[in-house]
Short mmCIF file of C-alpha atoms and ligand atoms in Angstrom, two decimals:
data_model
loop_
_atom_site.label_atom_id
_atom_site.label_comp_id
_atom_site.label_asym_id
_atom_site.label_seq_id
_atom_site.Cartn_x
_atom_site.Cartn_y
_atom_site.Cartn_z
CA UNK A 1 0.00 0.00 0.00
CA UNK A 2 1.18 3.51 -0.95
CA UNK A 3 1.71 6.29 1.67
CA UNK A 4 0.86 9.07 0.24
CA UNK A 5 -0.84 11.81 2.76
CA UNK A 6 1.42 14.53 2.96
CA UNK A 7 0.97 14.97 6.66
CA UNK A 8 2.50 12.18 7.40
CA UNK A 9 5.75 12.31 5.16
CA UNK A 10 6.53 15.92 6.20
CA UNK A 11 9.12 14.40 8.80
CA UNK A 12 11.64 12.17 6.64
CA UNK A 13 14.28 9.55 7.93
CA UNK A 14 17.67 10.42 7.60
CA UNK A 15 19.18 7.98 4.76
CA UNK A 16 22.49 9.33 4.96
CA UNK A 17 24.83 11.09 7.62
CA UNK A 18 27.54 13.17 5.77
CA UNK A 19 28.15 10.67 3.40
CA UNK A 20 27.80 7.64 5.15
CA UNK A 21 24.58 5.49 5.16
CA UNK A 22 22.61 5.07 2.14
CA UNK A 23 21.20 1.61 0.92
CA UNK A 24 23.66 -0.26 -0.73
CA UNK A 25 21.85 -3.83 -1.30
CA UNK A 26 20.47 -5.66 -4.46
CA UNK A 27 17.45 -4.57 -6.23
CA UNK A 28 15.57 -7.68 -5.08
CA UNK A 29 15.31 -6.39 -0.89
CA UNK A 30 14.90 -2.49 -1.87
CA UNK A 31 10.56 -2.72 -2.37
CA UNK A 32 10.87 -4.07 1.23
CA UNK A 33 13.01 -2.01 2.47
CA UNK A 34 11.12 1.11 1.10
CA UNK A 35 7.64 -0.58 2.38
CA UNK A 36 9.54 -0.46 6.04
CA UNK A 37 10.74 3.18 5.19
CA UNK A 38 7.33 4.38 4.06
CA UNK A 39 5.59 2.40 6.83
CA UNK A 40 7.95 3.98 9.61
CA UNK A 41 7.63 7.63 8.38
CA UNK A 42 4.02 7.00 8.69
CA UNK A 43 3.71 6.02 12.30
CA UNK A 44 6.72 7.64 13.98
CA UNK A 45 5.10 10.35 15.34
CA UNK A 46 1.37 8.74 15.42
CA UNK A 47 -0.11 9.10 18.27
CA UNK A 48 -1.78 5.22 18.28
CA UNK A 49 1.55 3.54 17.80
CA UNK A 50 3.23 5.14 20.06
CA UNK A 51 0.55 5.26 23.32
CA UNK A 52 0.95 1.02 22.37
CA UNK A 53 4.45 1.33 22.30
CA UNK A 54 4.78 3.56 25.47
CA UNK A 55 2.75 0.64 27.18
CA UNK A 56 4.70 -1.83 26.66
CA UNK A 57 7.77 -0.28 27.62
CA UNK A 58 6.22 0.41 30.48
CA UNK A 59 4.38 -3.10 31.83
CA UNK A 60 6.07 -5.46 29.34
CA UNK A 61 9.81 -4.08 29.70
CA UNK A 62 9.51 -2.32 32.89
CA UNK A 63 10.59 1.49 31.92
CA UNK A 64 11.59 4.21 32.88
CA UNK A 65 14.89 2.66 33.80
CA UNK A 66 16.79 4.44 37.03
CA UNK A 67 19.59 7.22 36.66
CA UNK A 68 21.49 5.81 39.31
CA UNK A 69 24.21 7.82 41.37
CA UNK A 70 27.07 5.58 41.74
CA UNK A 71 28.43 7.10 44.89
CA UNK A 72 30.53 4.08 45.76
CA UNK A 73 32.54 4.30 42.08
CA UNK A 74 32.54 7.86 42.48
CA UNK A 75 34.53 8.14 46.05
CA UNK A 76 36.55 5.49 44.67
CA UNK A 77 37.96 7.20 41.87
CA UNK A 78 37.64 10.34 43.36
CA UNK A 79 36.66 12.81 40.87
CA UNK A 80 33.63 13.23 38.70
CA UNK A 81 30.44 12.04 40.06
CA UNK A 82 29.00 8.94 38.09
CA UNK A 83 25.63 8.10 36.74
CA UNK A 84 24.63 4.68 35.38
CA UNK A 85 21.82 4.88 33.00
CA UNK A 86 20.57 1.30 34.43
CA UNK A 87 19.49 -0.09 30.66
CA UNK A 88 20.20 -3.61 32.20
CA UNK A 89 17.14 -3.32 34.42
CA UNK A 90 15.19 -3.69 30.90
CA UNK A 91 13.43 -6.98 30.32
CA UNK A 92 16.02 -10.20 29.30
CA UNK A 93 18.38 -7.92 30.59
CA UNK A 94 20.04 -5.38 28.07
CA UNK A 95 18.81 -2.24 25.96
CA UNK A 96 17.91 -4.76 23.23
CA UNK A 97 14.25 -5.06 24.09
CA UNK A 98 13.43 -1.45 23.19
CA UNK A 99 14.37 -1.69 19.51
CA UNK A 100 12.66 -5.05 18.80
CA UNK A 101 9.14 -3.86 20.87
CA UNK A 102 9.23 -0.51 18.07
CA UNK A 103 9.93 -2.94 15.52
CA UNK A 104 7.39 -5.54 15.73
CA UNK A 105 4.35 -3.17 16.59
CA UNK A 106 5.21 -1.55 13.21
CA UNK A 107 5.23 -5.46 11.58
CA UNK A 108 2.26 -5.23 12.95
CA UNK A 109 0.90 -2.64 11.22
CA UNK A 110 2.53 -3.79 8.35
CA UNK A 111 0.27 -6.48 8.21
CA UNK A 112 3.48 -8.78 8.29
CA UNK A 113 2.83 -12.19 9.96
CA UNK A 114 6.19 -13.57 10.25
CA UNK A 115 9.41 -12.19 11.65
CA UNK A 116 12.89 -13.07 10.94
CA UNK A 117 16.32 -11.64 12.41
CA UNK A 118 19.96 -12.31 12.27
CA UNK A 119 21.85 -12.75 15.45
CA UNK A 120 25.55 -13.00 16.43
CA UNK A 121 26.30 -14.04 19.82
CA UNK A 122 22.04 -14.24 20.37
CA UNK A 123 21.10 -11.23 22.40
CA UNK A 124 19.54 -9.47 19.73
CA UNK A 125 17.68 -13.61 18.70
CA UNK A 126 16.31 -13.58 22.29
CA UNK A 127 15.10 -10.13 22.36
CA UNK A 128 13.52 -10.93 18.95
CA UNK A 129 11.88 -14.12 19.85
CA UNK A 130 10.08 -12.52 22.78
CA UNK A 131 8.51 -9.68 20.84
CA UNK A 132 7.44 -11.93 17.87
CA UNK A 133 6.05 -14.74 21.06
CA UNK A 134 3.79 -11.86 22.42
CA UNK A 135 2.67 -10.80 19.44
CA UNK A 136 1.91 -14.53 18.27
CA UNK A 137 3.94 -14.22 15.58
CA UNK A 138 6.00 -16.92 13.64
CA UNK A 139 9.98 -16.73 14.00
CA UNK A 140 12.52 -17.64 11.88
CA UNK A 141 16.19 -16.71 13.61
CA UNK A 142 19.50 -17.23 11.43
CA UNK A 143 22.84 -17.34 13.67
CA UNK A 144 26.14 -18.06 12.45
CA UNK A 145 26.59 -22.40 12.70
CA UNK A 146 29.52 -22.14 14.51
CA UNK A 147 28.14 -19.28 17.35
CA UNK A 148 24.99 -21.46 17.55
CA UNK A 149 27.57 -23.86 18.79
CA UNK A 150 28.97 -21.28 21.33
CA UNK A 151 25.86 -20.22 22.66
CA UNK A 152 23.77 -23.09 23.11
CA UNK A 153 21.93 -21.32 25.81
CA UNK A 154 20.59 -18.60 23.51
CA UNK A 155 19.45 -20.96 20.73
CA UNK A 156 17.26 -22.93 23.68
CA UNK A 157 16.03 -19.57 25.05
CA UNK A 158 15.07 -18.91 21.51
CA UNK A 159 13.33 -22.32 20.65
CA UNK A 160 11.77 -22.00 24.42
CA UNK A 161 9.73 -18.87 23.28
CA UNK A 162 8.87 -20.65 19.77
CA UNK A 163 11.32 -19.01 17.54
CA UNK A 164 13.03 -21.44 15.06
CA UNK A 165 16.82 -20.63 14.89
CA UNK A 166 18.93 -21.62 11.72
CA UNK A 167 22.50 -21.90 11.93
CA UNK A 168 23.99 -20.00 8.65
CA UNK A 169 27.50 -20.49 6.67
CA UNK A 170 29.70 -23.33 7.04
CA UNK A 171 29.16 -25.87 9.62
CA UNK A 172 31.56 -25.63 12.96
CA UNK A 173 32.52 -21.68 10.85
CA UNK A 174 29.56 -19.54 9.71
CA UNK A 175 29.47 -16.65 11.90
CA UNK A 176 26.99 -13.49 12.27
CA UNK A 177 28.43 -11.82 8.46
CA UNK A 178 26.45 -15.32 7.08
CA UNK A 179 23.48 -14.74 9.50
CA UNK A 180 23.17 -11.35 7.88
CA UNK A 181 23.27 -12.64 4.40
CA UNK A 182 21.00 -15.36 4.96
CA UNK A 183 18.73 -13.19 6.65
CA UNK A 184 18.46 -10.66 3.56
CA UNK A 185 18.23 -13.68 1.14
CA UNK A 186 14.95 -14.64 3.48
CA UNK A 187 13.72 -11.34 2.96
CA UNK A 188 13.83 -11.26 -0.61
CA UNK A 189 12.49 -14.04 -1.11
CA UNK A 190 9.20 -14.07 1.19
CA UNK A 191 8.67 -9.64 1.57
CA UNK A 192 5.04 -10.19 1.04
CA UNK A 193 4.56 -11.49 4.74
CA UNK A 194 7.54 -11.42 6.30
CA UNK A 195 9.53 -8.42 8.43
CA UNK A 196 13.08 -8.42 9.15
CA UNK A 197 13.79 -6.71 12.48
CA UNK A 198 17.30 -5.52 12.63
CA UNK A 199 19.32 -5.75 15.79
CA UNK A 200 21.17 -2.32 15.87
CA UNK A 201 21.54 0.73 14.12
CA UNK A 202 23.32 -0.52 11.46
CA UNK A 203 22.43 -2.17 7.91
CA UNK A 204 20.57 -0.31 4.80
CA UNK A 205 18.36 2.89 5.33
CA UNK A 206 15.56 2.70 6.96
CA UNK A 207 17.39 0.45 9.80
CA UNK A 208 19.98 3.18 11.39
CA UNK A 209 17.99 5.94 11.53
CA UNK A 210 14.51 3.91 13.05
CA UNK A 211 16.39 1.93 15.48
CA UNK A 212 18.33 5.08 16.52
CA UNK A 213 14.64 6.43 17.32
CA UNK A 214 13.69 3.32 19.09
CA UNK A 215 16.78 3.61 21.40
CA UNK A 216 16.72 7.29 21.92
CA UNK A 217 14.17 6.49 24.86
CA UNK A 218 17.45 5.99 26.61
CA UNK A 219 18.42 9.38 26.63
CA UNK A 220 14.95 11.14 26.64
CA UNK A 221 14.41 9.81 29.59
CA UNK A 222 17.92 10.15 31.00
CA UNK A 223 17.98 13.90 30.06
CA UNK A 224 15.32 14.60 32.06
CA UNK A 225 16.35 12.51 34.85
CA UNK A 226 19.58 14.73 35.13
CA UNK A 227 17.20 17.81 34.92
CA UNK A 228 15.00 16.74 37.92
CA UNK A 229 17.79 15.01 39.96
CA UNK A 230 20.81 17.50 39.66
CA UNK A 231 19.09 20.27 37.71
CA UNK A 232 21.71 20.67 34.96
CA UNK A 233 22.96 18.04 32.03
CA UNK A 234 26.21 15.49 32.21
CA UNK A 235 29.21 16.93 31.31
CA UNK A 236 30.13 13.59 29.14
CA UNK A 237 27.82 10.36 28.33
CA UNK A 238 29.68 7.50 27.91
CA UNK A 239 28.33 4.81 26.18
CA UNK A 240 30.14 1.18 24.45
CA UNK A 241 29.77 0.81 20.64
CA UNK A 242 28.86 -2.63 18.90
CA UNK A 243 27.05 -1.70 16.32
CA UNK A 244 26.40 1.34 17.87
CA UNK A 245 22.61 1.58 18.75
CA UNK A 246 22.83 1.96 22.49
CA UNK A 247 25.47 4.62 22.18
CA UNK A 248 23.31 6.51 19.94
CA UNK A 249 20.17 5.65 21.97
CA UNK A 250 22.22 7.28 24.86
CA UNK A 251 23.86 10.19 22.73
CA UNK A 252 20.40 11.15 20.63
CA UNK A 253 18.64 13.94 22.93
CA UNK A 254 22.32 15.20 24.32
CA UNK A 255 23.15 15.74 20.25
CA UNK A 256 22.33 19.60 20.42
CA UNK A 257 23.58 20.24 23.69
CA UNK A 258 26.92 20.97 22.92
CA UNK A 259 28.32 20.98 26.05
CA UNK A 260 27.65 17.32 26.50
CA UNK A 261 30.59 15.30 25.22
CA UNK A 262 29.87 12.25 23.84
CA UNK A 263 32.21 9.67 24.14
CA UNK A 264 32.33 5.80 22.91
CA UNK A 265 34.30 2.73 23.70
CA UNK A 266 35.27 0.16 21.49
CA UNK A 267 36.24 -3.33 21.57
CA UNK A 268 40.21 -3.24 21.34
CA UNK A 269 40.43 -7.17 22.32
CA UNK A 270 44.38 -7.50 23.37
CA UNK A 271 45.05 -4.05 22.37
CA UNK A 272 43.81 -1.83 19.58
CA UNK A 273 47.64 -1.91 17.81
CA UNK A 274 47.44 -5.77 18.14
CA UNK A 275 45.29 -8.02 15.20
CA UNK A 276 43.09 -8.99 17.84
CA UNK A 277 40.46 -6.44 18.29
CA UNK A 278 37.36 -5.11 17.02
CA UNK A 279 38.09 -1.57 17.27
CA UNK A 280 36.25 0.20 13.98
CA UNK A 281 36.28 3.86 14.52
CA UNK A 282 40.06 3.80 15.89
CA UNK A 283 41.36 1.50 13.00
CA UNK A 284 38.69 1.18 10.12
CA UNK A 285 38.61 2.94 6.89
CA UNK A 286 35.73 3.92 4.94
CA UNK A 287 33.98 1.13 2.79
CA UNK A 288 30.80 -0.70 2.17
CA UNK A 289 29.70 -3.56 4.01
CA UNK A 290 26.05 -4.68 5.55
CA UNK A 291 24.07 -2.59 3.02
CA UNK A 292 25.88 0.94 4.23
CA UNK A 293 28.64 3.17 3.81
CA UNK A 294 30.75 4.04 6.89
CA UNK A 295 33.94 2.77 8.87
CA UNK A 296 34.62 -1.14 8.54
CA UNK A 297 37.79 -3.48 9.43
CA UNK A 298 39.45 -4.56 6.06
CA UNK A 299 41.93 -6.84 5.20
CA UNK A 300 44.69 -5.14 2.88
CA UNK A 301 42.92 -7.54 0.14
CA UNK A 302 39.77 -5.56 0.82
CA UNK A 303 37.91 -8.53 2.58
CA UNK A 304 36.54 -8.14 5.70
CA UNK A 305 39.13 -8.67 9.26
CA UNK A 306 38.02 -11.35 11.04
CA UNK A 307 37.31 -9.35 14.79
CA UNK A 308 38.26 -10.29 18.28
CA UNK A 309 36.82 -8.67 21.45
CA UNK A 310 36.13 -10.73 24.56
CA UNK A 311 32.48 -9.61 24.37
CA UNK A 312 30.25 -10.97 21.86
CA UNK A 313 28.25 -7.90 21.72
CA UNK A 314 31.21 -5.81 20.33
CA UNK A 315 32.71 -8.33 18.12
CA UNK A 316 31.76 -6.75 14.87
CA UNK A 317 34.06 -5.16 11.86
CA UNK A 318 31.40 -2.91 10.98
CA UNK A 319 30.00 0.23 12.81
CA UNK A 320 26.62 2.24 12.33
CA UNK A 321 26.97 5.37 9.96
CA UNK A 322 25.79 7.95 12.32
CA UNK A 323 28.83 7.66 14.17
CA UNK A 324 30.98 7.63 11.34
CA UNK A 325 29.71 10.58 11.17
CA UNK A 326 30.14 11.37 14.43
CA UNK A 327 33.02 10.80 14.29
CA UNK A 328 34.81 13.19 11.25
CA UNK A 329 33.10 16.09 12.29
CA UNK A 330 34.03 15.16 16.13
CA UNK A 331 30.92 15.54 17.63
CA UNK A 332 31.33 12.39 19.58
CA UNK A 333 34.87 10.61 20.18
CA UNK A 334 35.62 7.45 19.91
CA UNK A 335 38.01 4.93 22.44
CA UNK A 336 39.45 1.31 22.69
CA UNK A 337 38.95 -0.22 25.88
CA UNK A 338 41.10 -3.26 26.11
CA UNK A 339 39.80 -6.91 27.30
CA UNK A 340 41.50 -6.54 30.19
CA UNK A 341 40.54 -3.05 31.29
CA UNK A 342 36.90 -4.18 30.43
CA UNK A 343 37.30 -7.44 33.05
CA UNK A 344 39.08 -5.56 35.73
CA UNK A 345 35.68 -2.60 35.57
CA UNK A 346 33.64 -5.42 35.60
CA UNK A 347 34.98 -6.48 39.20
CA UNK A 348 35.09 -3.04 40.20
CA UNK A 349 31.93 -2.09 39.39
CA UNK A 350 30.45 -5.28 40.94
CA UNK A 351 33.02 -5.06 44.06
CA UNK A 352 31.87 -1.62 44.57
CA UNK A 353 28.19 -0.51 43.56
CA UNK A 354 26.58 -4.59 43.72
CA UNK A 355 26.11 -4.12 39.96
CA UNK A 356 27.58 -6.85 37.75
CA UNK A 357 27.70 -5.26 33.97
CA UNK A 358 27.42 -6.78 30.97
CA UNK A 359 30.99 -7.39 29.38
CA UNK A 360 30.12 -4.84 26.62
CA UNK A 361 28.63 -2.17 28.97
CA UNK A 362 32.13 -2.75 31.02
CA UNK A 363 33.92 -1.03 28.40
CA UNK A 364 32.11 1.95 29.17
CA UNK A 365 32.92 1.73 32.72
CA UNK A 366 36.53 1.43 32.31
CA UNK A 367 36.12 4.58 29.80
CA UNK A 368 34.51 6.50 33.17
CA UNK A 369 37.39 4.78 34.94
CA UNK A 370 39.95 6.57 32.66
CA UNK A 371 38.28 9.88 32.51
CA UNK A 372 36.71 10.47 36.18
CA UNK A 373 39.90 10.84 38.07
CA UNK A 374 40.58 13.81 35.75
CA UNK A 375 37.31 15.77 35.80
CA UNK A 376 36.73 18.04 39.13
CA UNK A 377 34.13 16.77 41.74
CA UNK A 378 31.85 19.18 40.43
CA UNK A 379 31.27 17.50 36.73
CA UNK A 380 29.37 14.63 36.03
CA UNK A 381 29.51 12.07 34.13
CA UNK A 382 26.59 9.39 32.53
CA UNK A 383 27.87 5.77 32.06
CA UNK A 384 25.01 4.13 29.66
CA UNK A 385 25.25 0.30 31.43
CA UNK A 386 23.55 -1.29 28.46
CA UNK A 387 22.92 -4.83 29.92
CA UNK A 388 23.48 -7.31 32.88
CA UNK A 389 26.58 -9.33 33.29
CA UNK A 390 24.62 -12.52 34.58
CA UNK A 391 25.40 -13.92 30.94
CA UNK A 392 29.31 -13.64 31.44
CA UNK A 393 30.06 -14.52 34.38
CA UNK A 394 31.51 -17.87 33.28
CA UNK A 395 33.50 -16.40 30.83
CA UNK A 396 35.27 -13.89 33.04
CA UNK A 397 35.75 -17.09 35.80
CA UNK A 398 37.44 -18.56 32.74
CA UNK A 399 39.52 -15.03 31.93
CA UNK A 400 40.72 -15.29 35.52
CA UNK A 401 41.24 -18.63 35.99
CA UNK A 402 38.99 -19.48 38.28
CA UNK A 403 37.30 -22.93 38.28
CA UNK A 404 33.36 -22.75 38.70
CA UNK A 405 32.64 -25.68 36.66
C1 LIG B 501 24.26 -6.21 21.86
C2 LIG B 501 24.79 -5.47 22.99
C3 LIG B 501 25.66 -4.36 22.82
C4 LIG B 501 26.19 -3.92 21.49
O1 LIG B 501 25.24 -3.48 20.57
P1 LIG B 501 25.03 -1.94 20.24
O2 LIG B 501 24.14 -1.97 19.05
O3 LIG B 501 26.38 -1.36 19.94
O4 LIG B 501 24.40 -1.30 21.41
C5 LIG B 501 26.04 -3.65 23.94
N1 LIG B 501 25.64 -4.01 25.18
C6 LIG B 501 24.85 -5.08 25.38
C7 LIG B 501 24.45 -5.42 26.78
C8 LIG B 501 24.39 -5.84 24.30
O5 LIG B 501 23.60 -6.90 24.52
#
C-alpha cells in the first residue's frame, strides 16, 4: 500500500549522515526495504503507535529505567560524580528489548505475519523471539553455525519462546556476516509477509535511523532525569559501541547540547595496535559492508578482518553510519577499551556498587574509569550500562582462571 498523505511524510528519515549510510543492497530487498521506510515515516510520530508502544515499555519491559548515582565508584575514583543509566534493568536484561518492541508493533501494522532476524552471539535472537512470542507471531532466527555452537543457551532460550533458529555459513565456521546474508536472502524471497527486524543501528536505510529512534528512549528519559535530579545536564555520556545503537540511543537527545561530550568505547580485544580487536572507529577505513557506507575493518585484500573482542556484543568489523559521522566532524569521540581493562571494571563495578555489567557495557565503565579521576568533583559524568553481566560470568571465571565448573 502507498503512503501518500502529505501529513504524514513531512518528517523524513535520515538515509544518509555526511556521506555515510545510504542503501547499498540488491534490487531484489529495496521494495521491502522502502515498504519499512514508508511504513515507519508514517507512524513515527502517530499518536496510536506510540501510546501502544509507550505501554509496553512500560508493563512489558519495565521502563523508565533508574539514573542511578554511583556514589561508591565515584569516592573510589575520586573525581567526577558517576551516573549509570541502568538499561540492564530492561526486560532479558540489556537495551535490546526497546528496539525489537518498536519494531514488531510496526510489523504489525505492516500487516506482516512472520518475523525473521539475524543474530551474532544471540542477544539481539532472544530479544527478537520474545517480541514476535507476544505478538503470536512466527519466528525464523538465522545465527552463524559455529556461534549457535557457542551459545547453546541462547538458541534454547530462543526455541523456548517458539522461535526457530537456523544456523547459517559453514558448519563448525559460519558466523553473524552469514546470519546477515542469509537473513536478507529470506527477505527477498518471502517480503510479502515477512519483516526483518534488525538488531542495531546498522544495515541499509531505513534500519539506522529507526532503530536510533527506538533507542533514543534511553536518553529522553535520562535527560530529564539529570534535569530533575541534579538540575543541569552530564558533562560527558559514555556509552560502548557494537554496532552502535545503544550509544546513539544514549547520545540522541544530548546531540544539540553541545556541552555534553559524547564519548564511545570500542572493543580493542588485546590491544587496539594488536590483530586482535574489534576496534572500527580507531582503525577502520571507509567502505561498504552490511548494506551501508561508513567505517569497517578490512583486510589489505579488501575482505573483511576477522574481529576479536572478549564480548560478543562488540565483536563486529562494521560500525553504524551515524557515528561515522560522528566521528569526522568530532561531535562524539571514539576509544578502545582493552579486554582486560573491560574485566578488571567489571569487578570493580560489581566489588563496589553490587552491579555486575554486561561485558560490553564494562567497556564503558573502564572509559569513566579513565576519565573520572581527571574531571573536578563538580562535573558529572553518565555511564550508559547497556545490559546485565549474569550472561558472562563464566567467561570472566574462565579469563581469571577461576574454576566454577
Ligand atoms: C548487543 C549489545 C551491545 C552492542 O550493541 P550496540 O548496538 O552497539 O548497542 C552492547 N551491550 C549489550 C548489553 C548488548 O547486549
Amino acid at each position: 500500500m502507498a503512503v501518500n498523505n502529505p501529513e504524514t511524510q513531512t518528517v523524513k528519515l535520515q538515509e544518509y549522515f555526511g556521506d555515510y549510510g545510504g542503501q547499498y543492497v540488491p534490487d531484489a530487498v529495496k521494495p521491502a526495504l522502502d515498504e519499512v521506510a514508508d511504513y515507519f515515516n508514517r507512524y513515527r510520530d502517530d499518536p496510536d503507535f506510540n501510546a501502544e508502544l509507550n505501554d509496553l515499555l512500560k508493563n512489558y519491559d519495565g521502563r523508565e529505567t533508574p539514573l542511578y548515582f554511583a556514589e561508591a565508584l565515584t569516592k573510589h575514583l575520586n573525581g567526577a560524580q558517576i551516573y549509570l543509566k541502568r538499561e540492564d534493568l530492561n526486560h532479558l536484561g540489556a537495551h535490546k528489548i526497546n528496539n525489537t518492541l518498536g519494531q514488531i508493533l510496526l510489523a504489525k501494522r505492516m500487516g506482516k505475519t512472520r518475523i525473521i532476524a539475524e543474530t551474532g552471539a544471540g542477544q539481539h535472537g532472544v530479544a527478537t523471539a520474545a517480541v514476535a512470542a507476544r505478538f503470536g507471531m512466527s519466528c525464523d532466527i538465522y545465527m552463524g553455525a559455529k556461534d549457535c555452537e557457542r551459545q547453546k543457551l541462547n538458541v534454547f532460550r530462543m526455541t523456548l519462546m517458539g522461535a526457530n533458529v537456523h544456523p547459517a555459513g559453514k558448519p563448525g565456521e559460519g558466523t553473524l556476516e552469514d546470519a546477515v546474508g542469509a537473513a536478507f536472502a529470506d527477505l527477498a524471497a518471502h517480503q510479502d509477509n515477512t519483516y526483518y527486524i534488525v538488531g542495531s543501528a546498522v544495515g541499509p536505510y531505513p534500519y539506522p535511523a529507526m532503530v536510533k529512534k527506538f533507542q533514543s528512549v534511553i536518553s529522553r528519559e535520562a535527560r530529564q532525569q539529570f534535569l530533575d535530579q541534579i538540575g543541569r545536564l552530564p558533562d560527558a555520556v559514555i556509552a560502548c559501541v557494537g554496532g552502535g545503537s545503544n550509544a546513539i540511543g544514549a547520545f540522541a537527545n544530548f546531540l544539540d547540547d553541545k556541552e555534553v561530550r559524547l564519548i564511545g568505547a570500542e572493543g580493542a580485544g588485546k590491544g587496539a595496535d594488536t590483530p586482535q580487536n574489534a576496534a572500527t572507529l580507531t582503525n577502520g577505513t571507509v567502505g561498504v559492508n552490511d548494506g551501508m557506507k561508513s567505517y569497517v575493518l578490512k583486510n589489505p585484500d579488501g575482505s573483511i578482518k576477522r574481529t576479536y573482542s572478549i564480548s560478543a556484543g562488540l565483536d563486529y568489523p562494521g560500525v553504524g553510519p551515524e557515528h561515522s559521522y560522528l566521528k569526522d566532524i568530532k561531535r562524539a569521540e571514539y576509544f578502545p577499551i582493552t579486554d582486560d581493562e573491560a574485566v578488571n571494571a567489571f569487578q570493580l563495578l560489581s566489588k563496589l556498587e553490587g552491579i555486575i555489567p554486561a561485558l560490553e557495557s564494562s567497556h564503558a565503565v573502564a572509559q569513566a574509569i579513565k576519565m573520572a579521576p581527571q574531571m573536578s568533583k563538580d562535573q558529572v559524568l553518565m555511564v550508559n550500562l547497556s545490559g546485565r553481566g549474569d550472561k558472562d560470568v563464566q567467561q570472566v571465571a574462565n579469563y581469571l582462571g577461576i574454576d566454577v565448573e
